[in-house]
Amino acid sequence: MSDRLGRHPRDGSAGEPGGRVARSFARVGRRVNWRGAGRALWRRASGRTPSGDRRSTAQFLLGRMLLLPAVAFTVLALAATAYFDLQGRTGQLRDRYAPALVELTHARISLTLARYEAERRLGKGGEEPLAQTALVGLGERYPSLLTEASQSLNNAAQTKALNKAQEQEVRVISGLVVAYDDWINWANSHYGSDVLRGAGMEYAAGLLGSGTGPIDDTSPALLDRIRSLEADLRADVDDLSGWTALPVGAASAAGLAALVFTFTVVGTLNFVRGQLRIRSPLLTVYAVPVLLVLVVLGFGAAGQHRAQLYVQHTAERLGDIAVPHTPGDGIKKEIKSEIDTDTLIEEADERLAANLRGTHPGAWAPAAGLALALAAASTVACGFTLFHYGRRHLAIHWRSP
């Protein structure tokens, strides 16, 4: 009992009026601190001392001749870094990864169709081959499809989207295509023997694979290797299409630097009007292009990012393209399936070209470069304008001991 009576209440406890008053004073103090910091920044931007007097005109103008261009060039450099990083990654997606994925899809579909054609002519799993195979062999469609697959693999390797390991994988796949063709031709050459023909077809089927199971980059099957390579490229596309630290950080820093530039320009205009009795619309006109650059590059960056996302979505759709096949459908339905599948790939390729047309260096990039050049010239003009306003004060300042 005595201990409880002897205890002193904590200062500013929640249940006492004194605590609420202390917290109220703390909140007021924080507001006062913010206001005080804002007033201090404004005094510095407008060339005033803590007592409210104007600073030396010559010293102020000399400092602003250097500060305004420095801050403006910082804004331009950061904005250009963010924009051209996005443009560079879009260029990789447009010129390398999108064509590589289209070509790999072509190769995978052509190999699948070639397998269907070979199985239709030579039989599969004990099925009887077509009667005309004894006369015309594999015909023209099978070798044509296999040639298309080989050409697509070569085109994919030439896009420069693949690293050295992936290029080596494409060469291995191309060699397996030749091996697959050799086994199909061997089975065709033993057309009269059900056992030998069936063994050749079975080995060829194992070499090619089904291409419908889980993606396994260690599988020796042709179609699994191609699907694994497609998955690797789609992962690279996802990385290139996402927001990375460089453009996000540069854009955020550019926005902060633009606020500092605007605050500094407004303070400089206030000083020039109050101290020199000069209204300076010219300084305002020269400062505006620096801020407009952010708008121009912002629109350009948004277009670049939309194009990147479209490549990402198209890459996923290309990976889902497959050839439906039901044994016994007949050659007409197989050819129709081939035409429909090729149409899907070509339409995806055309839509990619249409959506990426505006991202070419000859499209938006000149506008961005022109905006940056004009803003840089305006930045230099800001410095010369301040020098013109204060040249007499600067001359006196430099002559004084």
Short mmCIF file of C-alpha atoms in Angstrom, two decimals:
data_model
loop_
_atom_site.label_atom_id
_atom_site.label_comp_id
_atom_site.label_asym_id
_atom_site.label_seq_id
_atom_site.Cartn_x
_atom_site.Cartn_y
_atom_site.Cartn_z
CA MET A 1 0.00 0.00 0.00
CA SER A 2 2.75 2.38 0.93
CA ASP A 3 4.64 1.43 -2.22
CA ARG A 4 1.70 2.31 -4.39
CA LEU A 5 1.24 5.61 -2.58
CA GLY A 6 4.93 6.34 -2.88
CA ARG A 7 5.11 5.88 -6.64
CA HIS A 8 5.14 8.95 -8.82
CA PRO A 9 3.01 8.91 -12.00
CA ARG A 10 4.99 8.84 -15.24
CA ASP A 11 5.18 12.13 -17.05
CA GLY A 12 2.79 12.30 -19.97
CA SER A 13 0.82 9.14 -19.12
CA ALA A 14 -2.19 8.44 -21.27
CA GLY A 15 -4.69 8.76 -18.43
CA GLU A 16 -3.65 12.23 -17.22
CA PRO A 17 -4.34 15.64 -18.71
CA GLY A 18 -0.64 16.41 -18.57
CA GLY A 19 0.14 13.55 -20.96
CA ARG A 20 -2.35 14.73 -23.55
CA VAL A 21 -1.00 18.26 -23.30
CA ALA A 22 2.56 17.01 -23.82
CA ARG A 23 1.57 15.06 -26.89
CA SER A 24 -0.30 18.06 -28.27
CA PHE A 25 2.77 20.23 -27.81
CA ALA A 26 4.88 17.56 -29.52
CA ARG A 27 2.57 17.51 -32.55
CA VAL A 28 2.59 21.30 -32.70
CA GLY A 29 6.36 21.21 -32.40
CA ARG A 30 6.63 18.84 -35.33
CA ARG A 31 4.42 21.09 -37.45
CA VAL A 32 6.48 24.07 -36.41
CA ASN A 33 9.67 22.22 -37.33
CA TRP A 34 8.32 21.37 -40.78
CA ARG A 35 7.22 24.94 -41.30
CA GLY A 36 10.54 26.19 -40.04
CA ALA A 37 12.40 23.88 -42.40
CA GLY A 38 10.23 25.03 -45.30
CA ARG A 39 10.86 28.68 -44.47
CA ALA A 40 14.60 28.00 -44.21
CA LEU A 41 14.62 26.34 -47.62
CA TRP A 42 12.65 29.19 -49.14
CA ARG A 43 15.01 31.77 -47.62
CA ARG A 44 17.94 29.93 -49.13
CA ALA A 45 16.24 29.56 -52.53
CA SER A 46 15.21 33.23 -52.67
CA GLY A 47 18.58 34.56 -51.47
CA ARG A 48 17.69 35.71 -47.98
CA THR A 49 19.64 35.51 -44.77
CA PRO A 50 18.11 33.98 -41.59
CA SER A 51 17.23 37.52 -40.50
CA GLY A 52 15.27 38.09 -43.74
CA ASP A 53 17.73 40.41 -45.48
CA ARG A 54 18.77 39.91 -49.09
CA ARG A 55 22.14 38.35 -49.79
CA SER A 56 24.81 39.99 -51.87
CA THR A 57 23.51 40.28 -55.42
CA ALA A 58 26.82 39.40 -57.05
CA GLN A 59 27.43 36.35 -54.86
CA PHE A 60 23.85 35.13 -55.24
CA LEU A 61 23.80 35.45 -59.03
CA LEU A 62 27.25 33.88 -59.34
CA GLY A 63 26.07 30.90 -57.30
CA ARG A 64 22.86 30.54 -59.28
CA MET A 65 24.72 30.78 -62.60
CA LEU A 66 26.43 27.56 -61.58
CA LEU A 67 23.69 25.91 -59.50
CA LEU A 68 20.79 26.10 -61.97
CA PRO A 69 22.67 24.51 -64.90
CA ALA A 70 24.15 21.87 -62.57
CA VAL A 71 20.76 20.83 -61.21
CA ALA A 72 19.18 20.97 -64.68
CA PHE A 73 21.90 18.77 -66.21
CA THR A 74 21.43 16.35 -63.31
CA VAL A 75 17.72 16.13 -64.15
CA LEU A 76 18.46 15.53 -67.82
CA ALA A 77 21.17 12.95 -67.15
CA LEU A 78 18.99 10.93 -64.77
CA ALA A 79 15.94 11.09 -67.05
CA ALA A 80 18.00 10.07 -70.07
CA THR A 81 19.56 7.18 -68.14
CA ALA A 82 16.12 5.81 -67.19
CA TYR A 83 14.69 6.23 -70.70
CA PHE A 84 17.59 4.85 -72.71
CA ASP A 85 17.92 1.86 -70.38
CA LEU A 86 14.28 1.01 -71.17
CA GLN A 87 14.87 1.63 -74.86
CA GLY A 88 17.94 -0.62 -74.88
CA ARG A 89 16.07 -3.49 -73.25
CA THR A 90 13.16 -3.03 -75.66
CA GLY A 91 15.64 -3.19 -78.53
CA GLN A 92 16.95 -6.53 -77.27
CA LEU A 93 13.42 -7.90 -77.01
CA ARG A 94 12.48 -6.58 -80.45
CA ASP A 95 15.59 -7.52 -82.41
CA ARG A 96 16.72 -10.67 -80.60
CA TYR A 97 14.35 -12.44 -78.25
CA ALA A 98 11.06 -12.04 -80.14
CA PRO A 99 12.51 -13.39 -83.44
CA ALA A 100 14.31 -16.21 -81.61
CA LEU A 101 11.11 -17.35 -79.88
CA VAL A 102 9.17 -17.22 -83.15
CA GLU A 103 11.82 -19.31 -84.91
CA LEU A 104 11.99 -21.88 -82.10
CA THR A 105 8.20 -22.20 -82.19
CA HIS A 106 8.40 -22.76 -85.95
CA ALA A 107 11.06 -25.43 -85.44
CA ARG A 108 9.07 -27.24 -82.74
CA ILE A 109 5.86 -27.23 -84.78
CA SER A 110 7.62 -28.31 -87.99
CA LEU A 111 9.29 -31.24 -86.22
CA THR A 112 5.96 -32.30 -84.69
CA LEU A 113 4.25 -32.18 -88.08
CA ALA A 114 7.15 -34.08 -89.69
CA ARG A 115 6.73 -36.83 -87.10
CA TYR A 116 2.99 -37.04 -87.79
CA GLU A 117 3.68 -37.30 -91.53
CA ALA A 118 6.34 -39.98 -91.08
CA GLU A 119 4.10 -42.00 -88.79
CA ARG A 120 1.19 -41.65 -91.19
CA ARG A 121 3.26 -43.00 -94.09
CA LEU A 122 5.30 -45.67 -92.30
CA GLY A 123 2.89 -46.70 -89.58
CA LYS A 124 3.23 -46.55 -85.82
CA GLY A 125 2.96 -49.16 -83.10
CA GLY A 126 2.25 -52.06 -85.40
CA GLU A 127 0.04 -50.08 -87.75
CA GLU A 128 0.27 -50.85 -91.44
CA PRO A 129 2.03 -48.23 -93.64
CA LEU A 130 0.30 -46.54 -96.52
CA ALA A 131 0.27 -48.53 -99.72
CA GLN A 132 1.71 -45.68 -101.78
CA THR A 133 4.77 -45.50 -99.51
CA ALA A 134 6.23 -48.44 -101.41
CA LEU A 135 6.11 -46.32 -104.58
CA VAL A 136 6.78 -42.71 -103.47
CA GLY A 137 8.46 -43.28 -100.12
CA LEU A 138 8.10 -40.42 -97.65
CA GLY A 139 6.82 -38.03 -100.29
CA GLU A 140 7.53 -34.31 -100.40
CA ARG A 141 5.82 -33.06 -97.26
CA TYR A 142 8.06 -34.81 -94.70
CA PRO A 143 11.44 -33.58 -96.07
CA SER A 144 9.96 -30.11 -96.57
CA LEU A 145 8.88 -29.91 -92.92
CA LEU A 146 12.25 -31.17 -91.72
CA THR A 147 14.05 -28.59 -93.85
CA GLU A 148 11.85 -25.84 -92.39
CA ALA A 149 12.72 -27.01 -88.87
CA SER A 150 16.46 -26.95 -89.59
CA GLN A 151 16.22 -23.50 -91.16
CA SER A 152 14.28 -22.16 -88.19
CA LEU A 153 16.92 -23.48 -85.79
CA ASN A 154 19.65 -21.76 -87.83
CA ASN A 155 17.66 -18.51 -87.82
CA ALA A 156 17.21 -18.70 -84.05
CA ALA A 157 20.95 -19.11 -83.57
CA GLN A 158 21.62 -16.01 -85.69
CA THR A 159 19.38 -13.67 -83.66
CA LYS A 160 22.10 -13.15 -80.99
CA ALA A 161 19.51 -13.80 -78.28
CA LEU A 162 21.30 -16.99 -77.22
CA ASN A 163 24.32 -17.22 -75.00
CA LYS A 164 27.20 -19.56 -75.84
CA ALA A 165 25.70 -22.51 -73.98
CA GLN A 166 22.36 -22.01 -75.72
CA GLU A 167 24.03 -21.70 -79.12
CA GLN A 168 25.80 -24.97 -78.41
CA GLU A 169 22.43 -26.49 -77.50
CA VAL A 170 20.98 -25.36 -80.83
CA ARG A 171 23.87 -27.06 -82.64
CA VAL A 172 23.19 -30.25 -80.67
CA ILE A 173 19.49 -30.05 -81.57
CA SER A 174 20.37 -29.55 -85.23
CA GLY A 175 22.55 -32.65 -85.10
CA LEU A 176 19.73 -34.63 -83.49
CA VAL A 177 17.39 -33.51 -86.28
CA VAL A 178 19.81 -35.06 -88.77
CA ALA A 179 19.96 -38.23 -86.67
CA TYR A 180 16.16 -38.37 -86.50
CA ASP A 181 15.94 -38.02 -90.27
CA ASP A 182 18.50 -40.81 -90.69
CA TRP A 183 16.41 -43.21 -88.61
CA ILE A 184 13.21 -42.31 -90.46
CA ASN A 185 14.97 -42.92 -93.78
CA TRP A 186 16.37 -46.19 -92.42
CA ALA A 187 12.86 -47.29 -91.49
CA ASN A 188 11.66 -46.27 -94.93
CA SER A 189 14.46 -48.25 -96.58
CA HIS A 190 13.28 -51.35 -94.65
CA TYR A 191 9.70 -50.84 -95.67
CA GLY A 192 9.18 -54.52 -96.43
CA SER A 193 10.19 -55.71 -92.94
CA ASP A 194 7.68 -54.97 -90.20
CA VAL A 195 10.26 -55.70 -87.50
CA LEU A 196 13.03 -53.49 -88.87
CA ARG A 197 10.67 -50.71 -89.91
CA GLY A 198 8.98 -50.76 -86.50
CA ALA A 199 12.33 -50.71 -84.69
CA GLY A 200 13.51 -47.73 -86.73
CA MET A 201 10.26 -45.84 -86.10
CA GLU A 202 10.40 -46.61 -82.37
CA TYR A 203 13.98 -45.37 -82.04
CA ALA A 204 13.19 -42.25 -84.07
CA ALA A 205 10.16 -41.53 -81.87
CA GLY A 206 12.28 -41.83 -78.73
CA LEU A 207 14.87 -39.49 -80.23
CA LEU A 208 12.25 -36.87 -81.06
CA GLY A 209 10.11 -37.21 -77.92
CA SER A 210 6.50 -36.25 -77.43
CA GLY A 211 7.06 -32.63 -76.45
CA THR A 212 4.01 -32.68 -74.17
CA GLY A 213 5.42 -33.68 -70.78
CA PRO A 214 7.23 -31.60 -68.14
CA ILE A 215 10.06 -29.51 -69.49
CA ASP A 216 13.36 -31.22 -68.76
CA ASP A 217 16.59 -29.67 -69.98
CA THR A 218 18.44 -32.93 -69.32
CA SER A 219 16.21 -34.96 -71.63
CA PRO A 220 17.86 -36.25 -74.83
CA ALA A 221 14.59 -35.82 -76.72
CA LEU A 222 14.55 -33.16 -79.42
CA LEU A 223 11.24 -31.51 -78.60
CA ASP A 224 12.02 -31.41 -74.88
CA ARG A 225 15.30 -29.65 -75.60
CA ILE A 226 13.55 -27.06 -77.76
CA ARG A 227 10.87 -26.47 -75.12
CA SER A 228 13.55 -26.06 -72.47
CA LEU A 229 15.34 -23.53 -74.66
CA GLU A 230 12.06 -21.66 -75.18
CA ALA A 231 11.50 -21.62 -71.41
CA ASP A 232 14.97 -20.14 -70.85
CA LEU A 233 14.32 -17.40 -73.38
CA ARG A 234 10.92 -16.63 -71.84
CA ALA A 235 12.64 -16.26 -68.46
CA ASP A 236 15.08 -13.78 -70.05
CA VAL A 237 12.12 -11.92 -71.58
CA ASP A 238 10.48 -11.70 -68.15
CA ASP A 239 13.67 -10.21 -66.70
CA LEU A 240 14.00 -7.67 -69.50
CA SER A 241 10.31 -6.71 -69.32
CA GLY A 242 10.26 -6.00 -65.59
CA TRP A 243 11.11 -2.78 -63.78
CA THR A 244 14.75 -2.95 -62.74
CA ALA A 245 16.58 -0.89 -60.15
CA LEU A 246 18.38 1.32 -62.68
CA PRO A 247 15.40 2.93 -64.48
CA VAL A 248 13.28 3.10 -61.33
CA GLY A 249 16.06 4.65 -59.28
CA ALA A 250 17.10 7.05 -62.05
CA ALA A 251 13.50 8.14 -62.70
CA SER A 252 12.84 8.71 -58.98
CA ALA A 253 16.05 10.70 -58.62
CA ALA A 254 15.17 12.71 -61.73
CA GLY A 255 11.77 13.61 -60.26
CA LEU A 256 13.39 14.72 -56.98
CA ALA A 257 16.01 16.75 -58.86
CA ALA A 258 13.23 18.35 -60.92
CA LEU A 259 11.51 19.49 -57.71
CA VAL A 260 14.78 21.01 -56.50
CA PHE A 261 15.23 22.70 -59.89
CA THR A 262 11.70 24.15 -59.83
CA PHE A 263 12.11 25.39 -56.26
CA THR A 264 15.44 26.97 -57.14
CA VAL A 265 14.06 28.68 -60.26
CA VAL A 266 11.10 30.14 -58.36
CA GLY A 267 13.42 31.41 -55.63
CA THR A 268 15.75 32.94 -58.22
CA LEU A 269 12.84 34.71 -59.92
CA ASN A 270 11.76 36.09 -56.55
CA PHE A 271 15.26 37.41 -55.88
CA VAL A 272 15.64 38.95 -59.32
CA ARG A 273 12.28 40.69 -59.05
CA GLY A 274 12.85 41.94 -55.49
CA GLN A 275 16.51 42.90 -55.73
CA LEU A 276 16.94 43.93 -59.36
CA ARG A 277 13.34 44.98 -60.08
CA ILE A 278 13.31 42.71 -63.14
CA ARG A 279 10.47 40.51 -64.23
CA SER A 280 12.09 37.61 -66.01
CA PRO A 281 9.76 35.69 -68.32
CA LEU A 282 12.85 34.77 -70.33
CA LEU A 283 14.31 32.81 -67.40
CA THR A 284 10.97 31.02 -67.00
CA VAL A 285 10.86 30.16 -70.70
CA TYR A 286 14.38 28.72 -70.53
CA ALA A 287 13.54 26.66 -67.45
CA VAL A 288 10.33 25.10 -68.84
CA PRO A 289 12.03 22.76 -71.42
CA VAL A 290 13.92 21.03 -68.62
CA LEU A 291 10.60 20.03 -67.03
CA LEU A 292 8.99 19.21 -70.37
CA VAL A 293 11.76 16.69 -71.01
CA LEU A 294 10.37 14.63 -68.14
CA VAL A 295 6.95 14.63 -69.83
CA VAL A 296 8.35 13.64 -73.23
CA LEU A 297 10.59 10.92 -71.85
CA GLY A 298 7.79 9.76 -69.55
CA PHE A 299 5.48 9.14 -72.51
CA GLY A 300 8.33 7.42 -74.36
CA ALA A 301 9.16 5.21 -71.36
CA ALA A 302 5.51 4.24 -70.96
CA GLY A 303 5.38 3.19 -74.62
CA GLN A 304 8.59 1.20 -74.26
CA HIS A 305 7.26 -0.62 -71.20
CA ARG A 306 3.95 -1.44 -72.90
CA ALA A 307 5.89 -2.93 -75.81
CA GLN A 308 7.99 -4.99 -73.40
CA LEU A 309 4.87 -6.37 -71.71
CA TYR A 310 3.40 -7.26 -75.11
CA VAL A 311 6.54 -9.24 -76.00
CA GLN A 312 6.25 -11.02 -72.65
CA HIS A 313 2.61 -11.98 -73.23
CA THR A 314 3.29 -13.03 -76.82
CA ALA A 315 6.18 -15.24 -75.68
CA GLU A 316 3.79 -17.05 -73.35
CA ARG A 317 1.25 -17.50 -76.16
CA LEU A 318 3.92 -18.87 -78.51
CA GLY A 319 4.87 -21.45 -75.89
CA ASP A 320 1.25 -22.64 -75.74
CA ILE A 321 0.96 -23.22 -79.50
CA ALA A 322 0.79 -26.91 -80.29
CA VAL A 323 -0.47 -29.16 -83.09
CA PRO A 324 -3.57 -31.19 -82.20
CA HIS A 325 -3.29 -34.71 -83.57
CA THR A 326 -5.68 -37.63 -83.59
CA PRO A 327 -4.50 -40.73 -85.48
CA GLY A 328 -6.67 -41.54 -88.46
CA ASP A 329 -7.79 -37.99 -89.15
CA GLY A 330 -6.49 -38.16 -92.70
CA ILE A 331 -4.09 -36.07 -94.69
CA LYS A 332 -6.58 -33.26 -95.35
CA LYS A 333 -7.19 -32.63 -91.67
CA GLU A 334 -3.47 -32.83 -90.92
CA ILE A 335 -2.67 -30.28 -93.59
CA LYS A 336 -5.46 -28.05 -92.28
CA SER A 337 -4.01 -28.38 -88.79
CA GLU A 338 -0.60 -27.45 -90.14
CA ILE A 339 -1.99 -24.38 -91.92
CA ASP A 340 -3.92 -23.27 -88.82
CA THR A 341 -0.86 -23.63 -86.60
CA ASP A 342 1.38 -21.75 -89.03
CA THR A 343 -1.26 -19.03 -89.20
CA LEU A 344 -1.21 -18.65 -85.41
CA ILE A 345 2.57 -18.22 -85.44
CA GLU A 346 2.53 -15.77 -88.34
CA GLU A 347 -0.24 -13.71 -86.75
CA ALA A 348 1.71 -13.53 -83.49
CA ASP A 349 4.81 -12.46 -85.44
CA GLU A 350 2.87 -9.77 -87.32
CA ARG A 351 1.28 -8.43 -84.14
CA LEU A 352 4.71 -8.28 -82.53
CA ALA A 353 6.05 -6.26 -85.47
CA ALA A 354 3.05 -3.91 -85.32
CA ASN A 355 3.29 -3.31 -81.57
CA LEU A 356 7.06 -2.86 -81.66
CA ARG A 357 7.09 -0.56 -84.69
CA GLY A 358 6.94 2.56 -82.52
CA THR A 359 9.93 1.45 -80.43
CA HIS A 360 12.45 1.47 -83.27
CA PRO A 361 15.30 3.99 -82.98
CA GLY A 362 13.86 5.90 -85.92
CA ALA A 363 10.50 6.47 -84.19
CA TRP A 364 10.38 7.95 -80.66
CA ALA A 365 14.12 8.12 -80.02
CA PRO A 366 14.71 11.22 -82.24
CA ALA A 367 11.98 13.08 -80.35
CA ALA A 368 13.63 12.16 -77.05
CA GLY A 369 17.05 13.19 -78.33
CA LEU A 370 15.70 16.50 -79.67
CA ALA A 371 13.96 17.24 -76.36
CA LEU A 372 17.16 16.56 -74.44
CA ALA A 373 19.19 18.77 -76.79
CA LEU A 374 16.74 21.67 -76.50
CA ALA A 375 16.62 21.32 -72.73
CA ALA A 376 20.43 21.31 -72.55
CA ALA A 377 20.59 24.47 -74.67
CA SER A 378 17.92 26.10 -72.46
CA THR A 379 19.95 25.15 -69.39
CA VAL A 380 22.99 26.96 -70.74
CA ALA A 381 20.75 29.90 -71.64
CA CYS A 382 19.58 30.10 -68.01
CA GLY A 383 23.15 30.63 -66.89
CA PHE A 384 23.80 33.28 -69.54
CA THR A 385 20.55 35.07 -68.63
CA LEU A 386 21.59 35.33 -64.98
CA PHE A 387 25.02 36.53 -66.08
CA HIS A 388 23.34 39.21 -68.19
CA TYR A 389 21.19 40.36 -65.27
CA GLY A 390 24.11 40.66 -62.90
CA ARG A 391 27.06 41.52 -65.11
CA ARG A 392 27.52 44.98 -63.51
CA HIS A 393 27.30 43.61 -59.98
CA LEU A 394 29.70 40.84 -60.91
CA ALA A 395 32.15 43.31 -62.41
CA ILE A 396 32.14 45.38 -59.19
CA HIS A 397 32.45 42.20 -57.12
CA TRP A 398 35.45 40.97 -59.07
CA ARG A 399 37.21 44.37 -58.95
CA SER A 400 36.73 44.82 -55.22
CA PRO A 401 39.64 43.63 -53.06
#
